[in-house]
Every structure is written in C-alpha cells, then in structure tokens.
Amino acid sequence: MMQEDIQRFVCYLTDDKNAAANTVVSYERDLRKMSSYMESQEIHAAEKVTATSLNAYILYLESNGMSTSTISRTIATLRRFFDFQCKHGGCKEDPSERLKAPKIEKKATRMVTKEELLKILDLGVPSPKRERDHAMLLAMSQGIRASEVIRLSLADVNLDLGYLILRGERQSRTMAVGSRLVEALRCYMKEGREKLLKGRESDALFVNCNGSRLSRQGVWKVVKYYGEMAGIQELTPDGLRLPAGQTI
C-alpha cells in the first residue's frame, strides 16, 4: 500500500539519513497529498505510479492554484521518494525522472524615483552610521552593486580624481563618481568611519558598529531600513539605481 511505502521512506530519512524533523514533516505531507490523489485514481502502491499519472497530479496541483514554488518543492520530494523506491522498494523504473519543475517568474525589482531617493537621503538623525549609510546609498544609486560595496577598501578610493576601483569575484572595474558621492564619502571617511572603528584598524571602507567590514546582509538591512522609513516596501540595493542619465 502507498501509505506503507511512504512510512518506509520516512523511517529511512529519519534513521538512515538523520534528516531534520521539519524536513521529514514536509516530505511526508507532500507525499500523503500525492497518495490521496493516487488513491482517487485507483493507484494504491508506489510501484503502480507511472510518469503519466505523476504528470496528471502536477497538472491537478496547478489547476488548484498551487504556487510554482510549492510545486517545485513537491517535485523535489517526489524525485527523492521514487529514487528511494527504485533502490529499496518495488519500483523498477522511476516515474518522476522526467518531471520538470515550473519556471518561477522573477519579481520585477522595485526602482526608486529621483524624488524618492532624495527623500531617503533626508532620513535619519546625524550620526556616524548615518554618514556611512548615506554614502552607501548614494554609491548604489550610481550603479555600484552591493557585492562591490562590501569589497571596497580605502586603497580603492580616490576622491581627488573622483573615482573608485570596484572589485568583483573575477575582475575589477574603475568607475567615475559624482560630486555628491565624493562629498558624502569625504564626510564619512573624515569623521564617521573613525567613530565606528573606535580605535580599531581596518582597510575596509564601509565598516559596521563593531569595526568589521560590513557584510552583504548588513548592506541589505540598511537598504530595507531606509526603504521602510520612506514607505517603500521591498526596496533592494538594485532598486536604488537611478535610470541612465539621472543624477542627484
């Protein structure tokens, strides 16, 4: 019976694979839903499930409004379950082998307007952290990626000539920056950065309150914080980029 097949798989995950409890619960829930559908189609054992019946089940989930992410998770569960059945159960062929996960549409990035960016830059009370944050926000508004922001070191900054050396995982690029960002960086580097360091030494340009290099998560938190303060939900570092030709 299908329920017995599922129970053997659950025991395998728990006893042999030491899978996390929430993972096991998730797998078992997905499989019992599949089992219920198969029972309604007079399919009572894993070895009787075919590629056609699995495809019909996925279509059934789609027609009932299940999200693409949930369907993708369900397919991953089915693949692991039937792989187990082929190796340790009664299945001779894997019916899930050709199942294709639906494409998850990428949500469009929420882009700020020039007016919204100016509003963001007016937020916050004067402090070393605010000086750092505003310099970072301005940098990202000019097209500097979050990954490049966290890699910036003091040696990468030339304010006299107005450019930054931006370092990626494989290559670097040099970027000219506007006068407003130059002034923001100058203000942050003159006072704010040293106050955040509190006597510590670091070659990182942007540091956190512990004096360490700011992390990618830290940058995202800064962006989210100012976005929420400005009433802009789900703002991301990429969303701070102004359209080509626009500056502040």
C-alpha positions as a LaTeX table, in Angstrom:
\begin{tabular}{lrrr}
\hline
Residue & $x$ (\AA) & $y$ (\AA) & $z$ (\AA) \\
\hline
Met1 & 0.00 & 0.00 & 0.00 \\
Met2 & 1.10 & 3.57 & $-0.70$ \\
Gln3 & 0.92 & 4.59 & 2.97 \\
Glu4 & 3.32 & 1.79 & 3.88 \\
Asp5 & 5.69 & 2.87 & 1.09 \\
Ile6 & 5.65 & 6.41 & 2.48 \\
Gln7 & 6.22 & 5.22 & 6.04 \\
Arg8 & 9.28 & 3.20 & 4.99 \\
Phe9 & 10.66 & 6.29 & 3.25 \\
Val10 & 10.04 & 8.44 & 6.33 \\
Cys11 & 11.87 & 5.91 & 8.52 \\
Tyr12 & 14.74 & 5.91 & 6.03 \\
Leu13 & 15.03 & 9.71 & 6.20 \\
Thr14 & 14.89 & 9.69 & 10.00 \\
Asp15 & 17.00 & 6.67 & 10.86 \\
Asp16 & 19.48 & 6.38 & 7.98 \\
Lys17 & 19.84 & 9.97 & 6.82 \\
Asn18 & 19.29 & 11.79 & 10.13 \\
Ala19 & 17.17 & 14.33 & 8.25 \\
Ala20 & 15.91 & 17.35 & 10.20 \\
Ala21 & 12.47 & 16.89 & 11.74 \\
Asn22 & 10.91 & 19.75 & 9.75 \\
Thr23 & 12.32 & 18.29 & 6.50 \\
Val24 & 10.77 & 14.91 & 7.26 \\
Val25 & 7.43 & 16.51 & 8.11 \\
Ser26 & 7.48 & 18.47 & 4.84 \\
Tyr27 & 8.29 & 15.38 & 2.77 \\
Glu28 & 5.64 & 13.29 & 4.48 \\
Arg29 & 2.99 & 15.98 & 4.00 \\
Asp30 & 3.74 & 16.27 & 0.26 \\
Leu31 & 3.72 & 12.51 & $-0.20$ \\
Arg32 & 0.46 & 11.97 & 1.65 \\
Lys33 & $-1.19$ & 14.56 & $-0.60$ \\
Met34 & 0.15 & 12.71 & $-3.62$ \\
Ser35 & $-1.04$ & 9.41 & $-2.15$ \\
Ser36 & $-4.54$ & 10.76 & $-1.63$ \\
Tyr37 & $-4.72$ & 11.82 & $-5.27$ \\
Met38 & $-3.39$ & 8.45 & $-6.49$ \\
Glu39 & $-5.90$ & 6.59 & $-4.34$ \\
Ser40 & $-8.66$ & 8.56 & $-6.07$ \\
Gln41 & $-7.25$ & 7.25 & $-9.36$ \\
Glu42 & $-7.28$ & 3.65 & $-8.07$ \\
Ile43 & $-3.45$ & 3.61 & $-7.73$ \\
His44 & $-2.63$ & 2.05 & $-4.38$ \\
Ala45 & 1.13 & 1.39 & $-4.39$ \\
Ala46 & 4.26 & 3.33 & $-5.37$ \\
Glu47 & 5.24 & 0.70 & $-7.94$ \\
Lys48 & 1.95 & 1.31 & $-9.78$ \\
Val49 & 2.57 & 5.04 & $-10.22$ \\
Thr50 & 3.52 & 5.99 & $-13.78$ \\
Ala51 & 5.05 & 9.05 & $-15.38$ \\
Thr52 & 1.62 & 9.81 & $-16.87$ \\
Ser53 & $-0.14$ & 9.67 & $-13.52$ \\
Leu54 & 2.52 & 11.89 & $-11.90$ \\
Asn55 & 2.20 & 14.45 & $-14.68$ \\
Ala56 & $-1.56$ & 14.37 & $-14.18$ \\
Tyr57 & $-1.01$ & 15.01 & $-10.46$ \\
Ile58 & 1.18 & 18.04 & $-11.16$ \\
Leu59 & $-1.44$ & 19.42 & $-13.57$ \\
Tyr60 & $-4.03$ & 18.84 & $-10.83$ \\
Leu61 & $-1.95$ & 20.92 & $-8.39$ \\
Glu62 & $-1.56$ & 23.72 & $-10.95$ \\
Ser63 & $-5.29$ & 23.76 & $-11.71$ \\
Asn64 & $-6.00$ & 24.14 & $-7.98$ \\
Gly65 & $-3.88$ & 27.27 & $-7.76$ \\
Met66 & $-0.81$ & 25.87 & $-6.06$ \\
Ser67 & 2.15 & 28.23 & $-6.33$ \\
Thr68 & 5.10 & 27.44 & $-8.60$ \\
Ser69 & 7.46 & 27.36 & $-5.62$ \\
Thr70 & 5.29 & 24.80 & $-3.81$ \\
Ile71 & 5.00 & 22.67 & $-6.95$ \\
Ser72 & 8.79 & 22.80 & $-7.38$ \\
Arg73 & 9.21 & 21.60 & $-3.79$ \\
Thr74 & 6.66 & 18.82 & $-4.36$ \\
Ile75 & 8.52 & 17.64 & $-7.46$ \\
Ala76 & 11.78 & 17.55 & $-5.49$ \\
Thr77 & 10.03 & 15.41 & $-2.85$ \\
Leu78 & 8.61 & 13.04 & $-5.48$ \\
Arg79 & 12.01 & 12.60 & $-7.11$ \\
Arg80 & 13.64 & 11.65 & $-3.83$ \\
Phe81 & 10.78 & 9.33 & $-2.87$ \\
Phe82 & 10.77 & 7.42 & $-6.15$ \\
Asp83 & 14.54 & 7.25 & $-6.23$ \\
Phe84 & 14.27 & 5.50 & $-2.86$ \\
Gln85 & 11.55 & 3.19 & $-4.18$ \\
Cys86 & 13.72 & 2.18 & $-7.13$ \\
Lys87 & 16.64 & 1.36 & $-4.85$ \\
His88 & 14.85 & $-0.09$ & $-1.84$ \\
Gly89 & 11.24 & $-0.68$ & $-2.87$ \\
Gly90 & 9.26 & $-2.29$ & $-5.64$ \\
Cys91 & 9.69 & 0.29 & $-8.43$ \\
Lys92 & 11.60 & $-0.92$ & $-11.47$ \\
Glu93 & 11.54 & 2.46 & $-13.22$ \\
Asp94 & 11.49 & 5.97 & $-11.81$ \\
Pro95 & 8.22 & 7.67 & $-12.90$ \\
Ser96 & 9.43 & 11.07 & $-11.62$ \\
Glu97 & 12.55 & 11.10 & $-13.80$ \\
Arg98 & 11.10 & 13.40 & $-16.45$ \\
Leu99 & 9.10 & 15.71 & $-14.22$ \\
Lys100 & 10.00 & 19.32 & $-14.87$ \\
Ala101 & 9.73 & 21.98 & $-12.23$ \\
Pro102 & 7.74 & 25.04 & $-13.36$ \\
Lys103 & 9.68 & 28.21 & $-14.05$ \\
Ile104 & 9.43 & 30.64 & $-11.18$ \\
Glu105 & 8.84 & 34.12 & $-12.52$ \\
Lys106 & 11.28 & 36.63 & $-11.16$ \\
Lys107 & 9.61 & 39.50 & $-9.42$ \\
Ala108 & 10.35 & 42.85 & $-11.02$ \\
Thr109 & 12.72 & 44.98 & $-8.98$ \\
Arg110 & 11.08 & 48.00 & $-7.37$ \\
Met111 & 13.07 & 51.00 & $-8.66$ \\
Val112 & 13.18 & 54.28 & $-6.76$ \\
Thr113 & 12.42 & 57.58 & $-8.40$ \\
Lys114 & 14.72 & 60.56 & $-8.08$ \\
Glu115 & 12.27 & 62.17 & $-5.64$ \\
Glu116 & 12.12 & 59.03 & $-3.50$ \\
Leu117 & 15.90 & 58.80 & $-3.34$ \\
Leu118 & 16.15 & 62.41 & $-2.20$ \\
Lys119 & 13.56 & 61.64 & 0.48 \\
Ile120 & 15.59 & 58.63 & 1.65 \\
Leu121 & 18.75 & 60.72 & 1.90 \\
Asp122 & 16.96 & 63.20 & 4.17 \\
Leu123 & 16.05 & 60.47 & 6.67 \\
Gly124 & 17.85 & 59.63 & 9.89 \\
Val125 & 19.43 & 61.65 & 12.65 \\
Pro126 & 23.04 & 62.88 & 12.25 \\
Ser127 & 25.42 & 60.13 & 13.36 \\
Pro128 & 28.48 & 58.20 & 12.12 \\
Lys129 & 26.16 & 55.39 & 10.98 \\
Arg130 & 24.01 & 57.82 & 9.01 \\
Glu131 & 27.11 & 59.22 & 7.27 \\
Arg132 & 28.10 & 55.68 & 6.30 \\
Asp133 & 24.60 & 54.72 & 5.20 \\
His134 & 24.09 & 57.78 & 3.03 \\
Ala135 & 27.44 & 57.27 & 1.31 \\
Met136 & 26.48 & 53.65 & 0.58 \\
Leu137 & 23.01 & 54.56 & $-0.65$ \\
Leu138 & 24.44 & 57.18 & $-2.97$ \\
Ala139 & 27.01 & 54.68 & $-4.26$ \\
Met140 & 24.31 & 52.15 & $-5.11$ \\
Ser141 & 22.17 & 54.85 & $-6.74$ \\
Gln142 & 25.05 & 55.35 & $-9.19$ \\
Gly143 & 25.06 & 51.67 & $-10.17$ \\
Ile144 & 27.56 & 50.21 & $-7.72$ \\
Arg145 & 26.48 & 46.69 & $-6.74$ \\
Ala146 & 26.05 & 45.60 & $-3.13$ \\
Ser147 & 28.79 & 42.98 & $-3.65$ \\
Glu148 & 31.15 & 45.73 & $-4.83$ \\
Val149 & 30.21 & 48.00 & $-1.93$ \\
Ile150 & 31.28 & 45.44 & 0.69 \\
Arg151 & 34.59 & 44.79 & $-1.10$ \\
Leu152 & 35.61 & 48.46 & $-1.21$ \\
Ser153 & 38.81 & 49.21 & 0.68 \\
Leu154 & 40.48 & 52.54 & 1.42 \\
Ala155 & 43.02 & 51.89 & $-1.33$ \\
Asp156 & 40.16 & 51.69 & $-3.86$ \\
Val157 & 39.04 & 55.26 & $-3.21$ \\
Asn158 & 40.48 & 58.30 & $-4.98$ \\
Leu159 & 38.38 & 61.30 & $-4.04$ \\
Asp160 & 40.76 & 63.87 & $-5.53$ \\
Leu161 & 40.26 & 62.42 & $-9.01$ \\
Gly162 & 36.72 & 61.24 & $-8.27$ \\
Tyr163 & 36.83 & 57.52 & $-8.96$ \\
Leu164 & 36.51 & 54.14 & $-7.24$ \\
Ile165 & 38.05 & 50.78 & $-8.07$ \\
Leu166 & 35.24 & 48.23 & $-7.83$ \\
Arg167 & 36.31 & 44.65 & $-7.30$ \\
Gly168 & 34.26 & 41.64 & $-8.40$ \\
Glu169 & 34.96 & 37.97 & $-7.85$ \\
Arg170 & 36.90 & 37.65 & $-11.11$ \\
Gln171 & 37.67 & 41.15 & $-12.33$ \\
Ser172 & 37.75 & 44.79 & $-11.32$ \\
Arg173 & 36.48 & 47.99 & $-12.90$ \\
Thr174 & 37.14 & 51.67 & $-12.39$ \\
Met175 & 34.15 & 53.98 & $-12.05$ \\
Ala176 & 33.96 & 57.77 & $-12.00$ \\
Val177 & 31.58 & 59.05 & $-9.35$ \\
Gly178 & 29.57 & 62.23 & $-8.98$ \\
Ser179 & 30.40 & 65.17 & $-6.78$ \\
Arg180 & 27.63 & 64.42 & $-4.28$ \\
Leu181 & 29.00 & 60.93 & $-3.63$ \\
Val182 & 32.53 & 62.31 & $-3.38$ \\
Glu183 & 31.39 & 64.73 & $-0.67$ \\
Ala184 & 29.44 & 62.02 & 1.15 \\
Leu185 & 32.47 & 59.72 & 1.14 \\
Arg186 & 34.75 & 62.53 & 2.24 \\
Cys187 & 32.47 & 63.35 & 5.18 \\
Tyr188 & 32.16 & 59.67 & 6.19 \\
Met189 & 35.88 & 58.96 & 5.89 \\
Lys190 & 36.87 & 62.10 & 7.79 \\
Glu191 & 34.69 & 61.54 & 10.85 \\
Gly192 & 32.07 & 58.79 & 10.73 \\
Arg193 & 34.33 & 55.89 & 9.84 \\
Glu194 & 36.81 & 56.58 & 12.65 \\
Lys195 & 33.99 & 56.77 & 15.19 \\
Leu196 & 32.63 & 53.43 & 14.04 \\
Leu197 & 36.09 & 51.87 & 14.23 \\
Lys198 & 36.56 & 53.09 & 17.84 \\
Gly199 & 40.34 & 52.83 & 17.64 \\
Arg200 & 40.41 & 49.58 & 15.68 \\
Glu201 & 42.29 & 49.23 & 12.41 \\
Ser202 & 40.73 & 48.10 & 9.15 \\
Asp203 & 41.36 & 48.57 & 5.45 \\
Ala204 & 37.62 & 48.24 & 4.71 \\
Leu205 & 35.84 & 51.37 & 3.54 \\
Phe206 & 32.43 & 50.54 & 4.96 \\
Val207 & 32.52 & 49.11 & 8.47 \\
Asn208 & 29.86 & 48.08 & 10.95 \\
Cys209 & 29.42 & 49.22 & 14.54 \\
Asn210 & 31.95 & 46.58 & 15.66 \\
Gly211 & 34.62 & 47.97 & 13.35 \\
Ser212 & 34.48 & 44.98 & 10.99 \\
Arg213 & 33.90 & 45.06 & 7.23 \\
Leu214 & 30.20 & 45.47 & 6.55 \\
Ser215 & 28.60 & 42.27 & 5.27 \\
Arg216 & 26.23 & 41.81 & 2.34 \\
Gln217 & 23.46 & 41.12 & 4.84 \\
Gly218 & 24.35 & 44.36 & 6.58 \\
Val219 & 24.00 & 46.33 & 3.34 \\
Trp220 & 20.60 & 44.76 & 2.66 \\
Lys221 & 19.44 & 45.62 & 6.17 \\
Val222 & 20.45 & 49.26 & 5.67 \\
Val223 & 18.55 & 49.46 & 2.38 \\
Lys224 & 15.46 & 47.78 & 3.87 \\
Tyr225 & 15.54 & 50.10 & 6.89 \\
Tyr226 & 15.62 & 53.30 & 4.85 \\
Gly227 & 13.09 & 51.92 & 2.37 \\
Glu228 & 10.61 & 51.21 & 5.16 \\
Met229 & 11.23 & 54.63 & 6.71 \\
Ala230 & 10.41 & 56.20 & 3.33 \\
Gly231 & 7.34 & 54.00 & 2.90 \\
Ile232 & 8.89 & 51.95 & 0.08 \\
Gln233 & 8.26 & 48.26 & 0.62 \\
Glu234 & 10.71 & 45.57 & $-0.57$ \\
Leu235 & 13.40 & 48.03 & $-1.64$ \\
Thr236 & 16.64 & 46.30 & $-2.70$ \\
Pro237 & 20.17 & 47.58 & $-3.45$ \\
Asp238 & 19.49 & 47.16 & $-7.19$ \\
Gly239 & 16.29 & 49.15 & $-6.77$ \\
Leu240 & 18.29 & 52.20 & $-5.67$ \\
Arg241 & 19.85 & 52.59 & $-9.12$ \\
Leu242 & 18.64 & 55.70 & $-10.87$ \\
Pro243 & 17.73 & 55.46 & $-14.56$ \\
Ala244 & 20.52 & 56.21 & $-17.03$ \\
Gly245 & 21.16 & 59.93 & $-17.32$ \\
Gln246 & 19.60 & 60.82 & $-13.97$ \\
Thr247 & 21.76 & 62.15 & $-11.13$ \\
Ile248 & 21.16 & 63.96 & $-7.87$ \\
\hline
\end{tabular}
